[in-house]
Tab-separated table of C-alpha atoms in Angstrom:
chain	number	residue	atom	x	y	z
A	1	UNK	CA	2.714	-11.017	-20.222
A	2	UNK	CA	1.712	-14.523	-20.806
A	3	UNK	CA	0.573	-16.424	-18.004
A	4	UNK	CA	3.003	-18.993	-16.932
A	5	UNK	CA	2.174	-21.901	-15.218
A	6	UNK	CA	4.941	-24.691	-15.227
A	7	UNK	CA	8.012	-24.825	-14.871
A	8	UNK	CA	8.190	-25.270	-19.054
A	9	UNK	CA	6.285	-22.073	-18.868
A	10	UNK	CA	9.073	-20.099	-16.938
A	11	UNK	CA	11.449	-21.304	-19.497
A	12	UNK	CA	10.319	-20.300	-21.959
A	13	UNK	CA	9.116	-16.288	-20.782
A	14	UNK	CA	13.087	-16.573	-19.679
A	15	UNK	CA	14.442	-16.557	-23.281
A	16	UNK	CA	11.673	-13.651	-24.209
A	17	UNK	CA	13.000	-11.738	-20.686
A	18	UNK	CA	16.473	-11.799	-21.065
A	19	UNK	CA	16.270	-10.232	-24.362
A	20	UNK	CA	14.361	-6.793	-22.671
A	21	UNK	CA	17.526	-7.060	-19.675
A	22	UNK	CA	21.331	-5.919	-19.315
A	23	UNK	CA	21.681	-8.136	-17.005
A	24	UNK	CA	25.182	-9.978	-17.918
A	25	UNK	CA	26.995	-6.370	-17.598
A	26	UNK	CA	25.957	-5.790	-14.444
A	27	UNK	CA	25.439	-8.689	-12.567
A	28	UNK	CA	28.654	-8.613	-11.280
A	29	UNK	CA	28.453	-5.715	-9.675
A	30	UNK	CA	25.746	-5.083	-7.383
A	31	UNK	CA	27.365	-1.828	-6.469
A	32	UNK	CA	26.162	-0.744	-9.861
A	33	UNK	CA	22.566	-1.109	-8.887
A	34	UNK	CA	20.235	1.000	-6.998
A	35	UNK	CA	19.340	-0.619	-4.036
A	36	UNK	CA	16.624	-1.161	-2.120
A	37	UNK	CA	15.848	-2.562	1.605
A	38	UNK	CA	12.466	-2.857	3.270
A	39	UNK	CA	12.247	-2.673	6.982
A	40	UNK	CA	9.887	-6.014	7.123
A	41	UNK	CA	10.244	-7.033	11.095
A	42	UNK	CA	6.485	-7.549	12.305
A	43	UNK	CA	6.669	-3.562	12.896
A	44	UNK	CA	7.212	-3.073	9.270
A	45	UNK	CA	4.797	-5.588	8.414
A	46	UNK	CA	2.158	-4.827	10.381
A	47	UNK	CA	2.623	-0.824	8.995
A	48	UNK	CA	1.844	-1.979	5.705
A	49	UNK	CA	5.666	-2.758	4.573
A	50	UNK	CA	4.394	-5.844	1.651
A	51	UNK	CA	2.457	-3.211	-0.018
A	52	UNK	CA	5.635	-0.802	0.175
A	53	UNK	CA	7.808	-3.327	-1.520
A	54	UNK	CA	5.164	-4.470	-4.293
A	55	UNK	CA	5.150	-1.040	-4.861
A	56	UNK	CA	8.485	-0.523	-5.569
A	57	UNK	CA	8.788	-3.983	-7.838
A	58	UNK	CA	5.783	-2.457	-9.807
A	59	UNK	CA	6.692	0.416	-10.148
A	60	UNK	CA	10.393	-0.472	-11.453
A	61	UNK	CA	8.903	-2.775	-14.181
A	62	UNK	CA	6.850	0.200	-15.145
A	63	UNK	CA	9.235	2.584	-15.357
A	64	UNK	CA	12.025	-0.258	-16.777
A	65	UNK	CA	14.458	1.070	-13.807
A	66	UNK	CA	16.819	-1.195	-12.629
A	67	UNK	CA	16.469	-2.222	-8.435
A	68	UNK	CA	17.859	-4.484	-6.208
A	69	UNK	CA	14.188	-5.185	-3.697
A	70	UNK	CA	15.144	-6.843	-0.483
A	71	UNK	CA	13.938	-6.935	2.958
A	72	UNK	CA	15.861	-6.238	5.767
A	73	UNK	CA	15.327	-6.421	9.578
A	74	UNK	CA	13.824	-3.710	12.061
A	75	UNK	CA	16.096	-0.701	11.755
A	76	UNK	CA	14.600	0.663	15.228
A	77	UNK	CA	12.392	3.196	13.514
A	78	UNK	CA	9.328	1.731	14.802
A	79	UNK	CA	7.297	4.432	15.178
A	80	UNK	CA	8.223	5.512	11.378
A	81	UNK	CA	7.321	2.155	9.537
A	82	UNK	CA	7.240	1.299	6.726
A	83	UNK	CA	10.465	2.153	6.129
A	84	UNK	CA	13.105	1.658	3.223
A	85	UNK	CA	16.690	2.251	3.241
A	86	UNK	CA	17.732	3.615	-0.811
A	87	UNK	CA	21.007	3.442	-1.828
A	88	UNK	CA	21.859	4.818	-5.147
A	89	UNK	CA	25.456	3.953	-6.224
A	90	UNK	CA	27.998	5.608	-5.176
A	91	UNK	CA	25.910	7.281	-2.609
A	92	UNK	CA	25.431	7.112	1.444
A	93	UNK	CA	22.270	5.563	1.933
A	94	UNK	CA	18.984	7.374	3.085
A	95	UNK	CA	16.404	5.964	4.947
A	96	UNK	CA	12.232	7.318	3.897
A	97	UNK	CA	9.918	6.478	6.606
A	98	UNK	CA	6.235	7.170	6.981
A	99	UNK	CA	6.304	5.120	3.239
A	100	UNK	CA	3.009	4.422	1.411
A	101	UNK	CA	2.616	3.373	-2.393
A	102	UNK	CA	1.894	6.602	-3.173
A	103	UNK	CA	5.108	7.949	-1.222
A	104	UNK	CA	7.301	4.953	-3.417
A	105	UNK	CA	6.229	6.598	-6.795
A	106	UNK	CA	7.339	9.546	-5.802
A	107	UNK	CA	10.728	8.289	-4.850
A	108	UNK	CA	11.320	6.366	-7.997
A	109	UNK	CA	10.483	9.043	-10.062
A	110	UNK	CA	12.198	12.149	-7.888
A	111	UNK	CA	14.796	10.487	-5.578
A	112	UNK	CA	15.998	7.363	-7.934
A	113	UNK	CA	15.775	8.791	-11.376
A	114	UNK	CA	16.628	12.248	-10.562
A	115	UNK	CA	18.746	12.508	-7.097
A	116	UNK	CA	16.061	15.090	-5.941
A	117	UNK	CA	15.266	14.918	-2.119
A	118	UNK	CA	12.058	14.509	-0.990
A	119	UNK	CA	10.517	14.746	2.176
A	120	UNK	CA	9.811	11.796	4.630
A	121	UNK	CA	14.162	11.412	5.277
A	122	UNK	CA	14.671	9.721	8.643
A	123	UNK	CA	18.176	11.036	9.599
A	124	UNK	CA	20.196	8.368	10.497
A	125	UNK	CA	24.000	9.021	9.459
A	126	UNK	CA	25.204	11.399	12.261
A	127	UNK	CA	29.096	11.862	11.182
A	128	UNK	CA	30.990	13.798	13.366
A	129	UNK	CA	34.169	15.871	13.076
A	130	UNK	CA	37.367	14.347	13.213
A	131	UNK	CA	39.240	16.584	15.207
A	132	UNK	CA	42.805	15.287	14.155
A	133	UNK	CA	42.139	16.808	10.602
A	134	UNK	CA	40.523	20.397	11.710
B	1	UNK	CA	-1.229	-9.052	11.503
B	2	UNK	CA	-4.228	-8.494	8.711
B	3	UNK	CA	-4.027	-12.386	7.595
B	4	UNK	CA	-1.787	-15.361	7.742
B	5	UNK	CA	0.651	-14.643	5.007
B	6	UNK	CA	1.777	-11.638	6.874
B	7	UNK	CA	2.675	-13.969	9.338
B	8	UNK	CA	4.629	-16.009	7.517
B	9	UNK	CA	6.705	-13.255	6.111
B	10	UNK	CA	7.695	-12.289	9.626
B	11	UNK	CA	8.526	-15.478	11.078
B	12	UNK	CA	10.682	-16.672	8.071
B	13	UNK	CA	12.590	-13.519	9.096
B	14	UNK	CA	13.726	-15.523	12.378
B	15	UNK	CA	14.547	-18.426	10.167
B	16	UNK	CA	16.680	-16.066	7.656
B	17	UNK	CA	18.734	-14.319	11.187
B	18	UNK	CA	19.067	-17.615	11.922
B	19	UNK	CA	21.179	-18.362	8.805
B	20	UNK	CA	19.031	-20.755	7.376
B	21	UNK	CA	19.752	-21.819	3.788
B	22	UNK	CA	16.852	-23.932	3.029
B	23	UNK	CA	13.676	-22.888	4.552
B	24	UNK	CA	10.161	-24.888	3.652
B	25	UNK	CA	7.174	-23.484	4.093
B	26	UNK	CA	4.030	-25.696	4.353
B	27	UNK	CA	0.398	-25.340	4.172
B	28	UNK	CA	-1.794	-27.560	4.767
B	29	UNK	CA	-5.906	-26.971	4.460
B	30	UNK	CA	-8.152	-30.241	5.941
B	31	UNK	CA	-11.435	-28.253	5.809
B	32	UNK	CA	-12.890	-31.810	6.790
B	33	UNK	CA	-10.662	-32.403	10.039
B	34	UNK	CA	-11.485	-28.101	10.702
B	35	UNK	CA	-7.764	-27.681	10.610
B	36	UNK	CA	-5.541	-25.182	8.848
B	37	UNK	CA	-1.606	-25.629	9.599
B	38	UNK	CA	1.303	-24.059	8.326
B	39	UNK	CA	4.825	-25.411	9.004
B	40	UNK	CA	7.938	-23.516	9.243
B	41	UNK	CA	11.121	-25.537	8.918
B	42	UNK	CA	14.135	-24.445	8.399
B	43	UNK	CA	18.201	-25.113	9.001
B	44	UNK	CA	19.624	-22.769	10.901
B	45	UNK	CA	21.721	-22.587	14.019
B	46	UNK	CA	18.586	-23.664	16.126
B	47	UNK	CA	17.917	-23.027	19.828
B	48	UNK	CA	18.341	-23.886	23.288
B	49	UNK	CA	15.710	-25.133	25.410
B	50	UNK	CA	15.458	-22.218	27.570
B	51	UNK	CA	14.953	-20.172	24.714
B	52	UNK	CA	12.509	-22.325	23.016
B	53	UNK	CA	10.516	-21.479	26.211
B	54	UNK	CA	11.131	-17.384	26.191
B	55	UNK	CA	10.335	-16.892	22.517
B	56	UNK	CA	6.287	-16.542	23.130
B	57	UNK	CA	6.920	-14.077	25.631
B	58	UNK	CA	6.680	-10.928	24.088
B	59	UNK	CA	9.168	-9.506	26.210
B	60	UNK	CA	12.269	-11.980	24.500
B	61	UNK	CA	13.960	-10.957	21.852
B	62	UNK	CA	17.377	-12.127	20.481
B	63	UNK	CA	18.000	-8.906	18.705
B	64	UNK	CA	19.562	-5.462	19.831
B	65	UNK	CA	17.622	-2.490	18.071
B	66	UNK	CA	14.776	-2.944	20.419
B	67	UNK	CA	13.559	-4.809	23.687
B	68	UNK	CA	10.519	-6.108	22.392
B	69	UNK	CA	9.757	-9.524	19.941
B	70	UNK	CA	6.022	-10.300	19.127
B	71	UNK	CA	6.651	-12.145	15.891
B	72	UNK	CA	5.758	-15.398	17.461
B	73	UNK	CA	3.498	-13.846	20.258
B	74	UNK	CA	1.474	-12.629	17.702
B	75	UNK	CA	1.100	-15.705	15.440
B	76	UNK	CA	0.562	-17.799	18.379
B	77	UNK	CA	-2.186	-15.634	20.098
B	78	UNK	CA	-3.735	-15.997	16.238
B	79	UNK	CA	-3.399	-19.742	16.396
B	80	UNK	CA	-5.317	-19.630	19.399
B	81	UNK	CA	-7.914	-17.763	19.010
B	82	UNK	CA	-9.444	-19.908	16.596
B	83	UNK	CA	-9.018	-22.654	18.914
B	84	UNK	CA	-5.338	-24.011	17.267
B	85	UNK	CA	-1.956	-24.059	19.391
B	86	UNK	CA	1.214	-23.160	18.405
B	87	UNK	CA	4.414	-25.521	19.079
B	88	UNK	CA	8.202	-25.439	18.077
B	89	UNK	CA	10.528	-27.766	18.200
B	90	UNK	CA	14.024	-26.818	18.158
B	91	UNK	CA	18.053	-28.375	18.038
B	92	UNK	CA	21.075	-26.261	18.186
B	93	UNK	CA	23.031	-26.524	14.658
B	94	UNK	CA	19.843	-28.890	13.150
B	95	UNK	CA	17.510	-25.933	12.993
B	96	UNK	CA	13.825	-24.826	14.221
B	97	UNK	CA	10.371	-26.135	12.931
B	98	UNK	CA	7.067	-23.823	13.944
B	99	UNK	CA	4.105	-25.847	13.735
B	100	UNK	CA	0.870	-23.420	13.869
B	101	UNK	CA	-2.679	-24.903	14.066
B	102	UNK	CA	-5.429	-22.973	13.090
B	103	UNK	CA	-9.369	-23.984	13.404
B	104	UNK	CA	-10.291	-23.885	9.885
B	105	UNK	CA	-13.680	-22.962	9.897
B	106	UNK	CA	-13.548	-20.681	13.264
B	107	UNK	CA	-14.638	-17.369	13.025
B	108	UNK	CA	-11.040	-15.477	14.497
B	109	UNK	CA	-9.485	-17.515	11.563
B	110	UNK	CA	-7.500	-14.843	9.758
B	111	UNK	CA	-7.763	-15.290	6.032
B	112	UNK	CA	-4.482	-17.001	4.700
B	113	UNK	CA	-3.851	-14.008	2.271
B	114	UNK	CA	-1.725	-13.544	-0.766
B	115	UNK	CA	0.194	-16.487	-0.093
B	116	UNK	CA	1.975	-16.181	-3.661
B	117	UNK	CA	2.930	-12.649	-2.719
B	118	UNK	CA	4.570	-13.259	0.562
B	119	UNK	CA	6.378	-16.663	-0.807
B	120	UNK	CA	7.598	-14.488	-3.624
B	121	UNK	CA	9.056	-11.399	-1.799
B	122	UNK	CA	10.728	-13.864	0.285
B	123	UNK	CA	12.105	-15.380	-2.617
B	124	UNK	CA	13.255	-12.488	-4.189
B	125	UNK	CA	14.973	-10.818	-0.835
B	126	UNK	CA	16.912	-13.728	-0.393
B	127	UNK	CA	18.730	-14.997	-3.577
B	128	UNK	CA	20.773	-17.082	-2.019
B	129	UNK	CA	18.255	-18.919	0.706
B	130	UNK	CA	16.433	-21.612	-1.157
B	131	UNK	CA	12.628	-21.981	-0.335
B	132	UNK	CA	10.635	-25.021	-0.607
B	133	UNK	CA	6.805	-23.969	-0.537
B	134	UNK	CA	4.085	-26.627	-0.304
B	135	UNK	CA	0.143	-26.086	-0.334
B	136	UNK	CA	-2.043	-28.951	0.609
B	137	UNK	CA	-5.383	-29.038	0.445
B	138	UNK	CA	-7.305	-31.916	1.324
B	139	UNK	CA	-5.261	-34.845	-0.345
B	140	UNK	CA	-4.338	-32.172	-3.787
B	141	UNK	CA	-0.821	-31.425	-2.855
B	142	UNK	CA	1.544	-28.192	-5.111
B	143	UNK	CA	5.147	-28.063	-4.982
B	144	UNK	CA	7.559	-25.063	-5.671
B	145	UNK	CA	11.237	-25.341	-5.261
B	146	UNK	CA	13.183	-22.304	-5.731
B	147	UNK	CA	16.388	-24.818	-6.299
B	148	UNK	CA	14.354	-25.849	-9.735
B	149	UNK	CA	13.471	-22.395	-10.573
B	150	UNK	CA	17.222	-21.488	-10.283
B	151	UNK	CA	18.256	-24.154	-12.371
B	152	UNK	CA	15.961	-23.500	-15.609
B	153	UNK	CA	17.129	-19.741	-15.062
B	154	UNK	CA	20.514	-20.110	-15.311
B	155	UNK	CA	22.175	-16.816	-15.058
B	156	UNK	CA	19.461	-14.364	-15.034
B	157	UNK	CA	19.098	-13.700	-11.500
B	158	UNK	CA	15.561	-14.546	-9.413
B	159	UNK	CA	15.898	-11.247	-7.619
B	160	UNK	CA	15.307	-9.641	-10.630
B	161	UNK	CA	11.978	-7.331	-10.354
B	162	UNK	CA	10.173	-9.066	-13.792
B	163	UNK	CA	11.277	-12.680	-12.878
B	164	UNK	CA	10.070	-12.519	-9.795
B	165	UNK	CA	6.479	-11.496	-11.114
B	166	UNK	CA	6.522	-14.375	-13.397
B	167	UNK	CA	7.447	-16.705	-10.043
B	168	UNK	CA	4.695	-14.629	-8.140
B	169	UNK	CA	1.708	-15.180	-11.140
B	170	UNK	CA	2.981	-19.399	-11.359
B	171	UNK	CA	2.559	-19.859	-7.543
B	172	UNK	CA	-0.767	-17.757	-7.430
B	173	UNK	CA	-1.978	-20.027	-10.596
B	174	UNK	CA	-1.358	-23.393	-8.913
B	175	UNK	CA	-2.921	-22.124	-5.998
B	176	UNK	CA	-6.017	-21.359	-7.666
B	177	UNK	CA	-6.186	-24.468	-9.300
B	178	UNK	CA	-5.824	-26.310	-6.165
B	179	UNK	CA	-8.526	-24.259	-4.725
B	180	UNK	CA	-11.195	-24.809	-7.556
B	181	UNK	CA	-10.551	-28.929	-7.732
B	182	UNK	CA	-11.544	-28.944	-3.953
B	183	UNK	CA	-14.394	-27.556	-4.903
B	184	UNK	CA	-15.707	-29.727	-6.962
């Protein structure tokens, strides 16, 4: 990619970007997208959590997949940081702890693009029974 | 906290759970005065006085998850180390401004980092917050505004993983730049 500088610069990569992006079908629906959520509180941070989340921006150019990255707050995992919550449409989400670069490769290319489970899940959804439907 | 751009990421946190929507982010490099600062501002709901006072104690923390806070702890303990101070000034429903002083030339001066990096990821997490960063160094000043960046983009989002390398690579060039004039 060309280097861009200026603002001019950005304008112009736009027009070459938007052509390699489906971005007007989905933008209105951010359900649509897989999503993505970094713990980045100083715990995350301090684990290593920036080089989580360039991982997973590199890795989806690479791999053209589609992600929503954001940060989010300390999700009380401490001790498991970094951490990232995935949510793949239409999904509950999971949260991966114990995350490395290495770790985010493998959960583009097992978790995101195939719905496999991999190790590292931090379980955080206890649902219990409702007893007025048993 | 490896250098100073960690930091940043982490206390523009408190600015973005403060519902900020315009957040600037200076620094400023006087190698001749020995003084590196970087300026938080931002315009969220602010704080009291009394908790202007608990939020360097590690043991504060406005949140619920856990009983601990050493965002600011941290940075200030850095600041001070290298023979800076740390200060905030803060108004309830005006917002909060961290001012951090580092010694520039002291040897427990972290390194400032990949400042283009952490301005970017904040950038992209936060689509809706708009970010004013300025570097300074000595009297060479660069601007980036993401409220100009959204405008020449138009509808193509600036969360979007490519754009926001583009963004990343035209922050990290300027820096450079700024870097090698003060060299000369």
């Amino acid at each position: 990619m060309a280097k861009v500088k200026s603002l001019e610069d950005l304008k112009k990569l736009k027009t070459q970007l938007e052509n390699n992006l489906n971005l007007r079908e989905k933008s209105d629906n951010p359900d649509g997208y897989v999503q993505v959520k970094v713990a980045m509180a100083t715990c995350g941070i301090a684990a290593g959590a920036r080089d989580v989340m360039n991982r997973f921006i590199e890795k989806a150019n690479e791999e053209k997949v589609d992600l929503i990255v954001t940060q989010t707050g300390c999700m009380g995992y401490c001790y498991a940081e970094p951490t990232a919550e995935v949510k793949l449409p239409g999904k509950d989400p999971i949260v991966f702890g114990y995350l490395n670069p290495q770790k985010v490769d493998e959960i583009i290319d097992k978790y995101i693009k195939n719905g496999e489970l991999i190790e590292g899940i931090i379980p955080v959804n206890y649902q219990t029974i409702d007893k007025d439907n048993i | 906290m490896k250098d100073l751009s960690l930091h940043i990421l982490d206390i523009v946190q408190n600015s973005i759970s403060a519902k900020a929507t315009l957040i600037e982010i200076e620094v400023n490099e006087q190698p001749n005065n020995d003084t590196l600062t970087i300026t938080i501002t931002d315009n969220g709901k602010g704080m009291t006085p009394e908790q202007v006072i608990k939020v360097t104690d590690p043991y504060f923390t406005s949140r619920t998850s856990r009983k601990v806070g050493l965002g600011i702890p941290l940075f200030k303990q850095n600041a001070e180390q290298s023979g800076g101070k740390l200060s905030i000034i803060s108004t309830i429903d005006v917002g909060t401004q961290i001012i951090a002083q580092f010694g520039y030339s002291h040897i427990d001066r972290p390194a400032l980092g990949n400042i283009a990096n952490a301005i970017s990821l904040l950038v992209m997490s936060n689509p809706a917050i708009d970010f004013i960063y300025t570097h300074t160094i000595n009297k060479e000043s660069y601007l980036f505004d993401t409220r100009e960046v959204k405008e020449i983009l138009g509808d193509t989002p600036i969360n979007n993983t490519q754009v926001v390398k583009m963004v990343e690579g035209m922050i990290a060039e300027n820096i450079n730049d700024l870097q090698q004039n003060s060299n000369k």
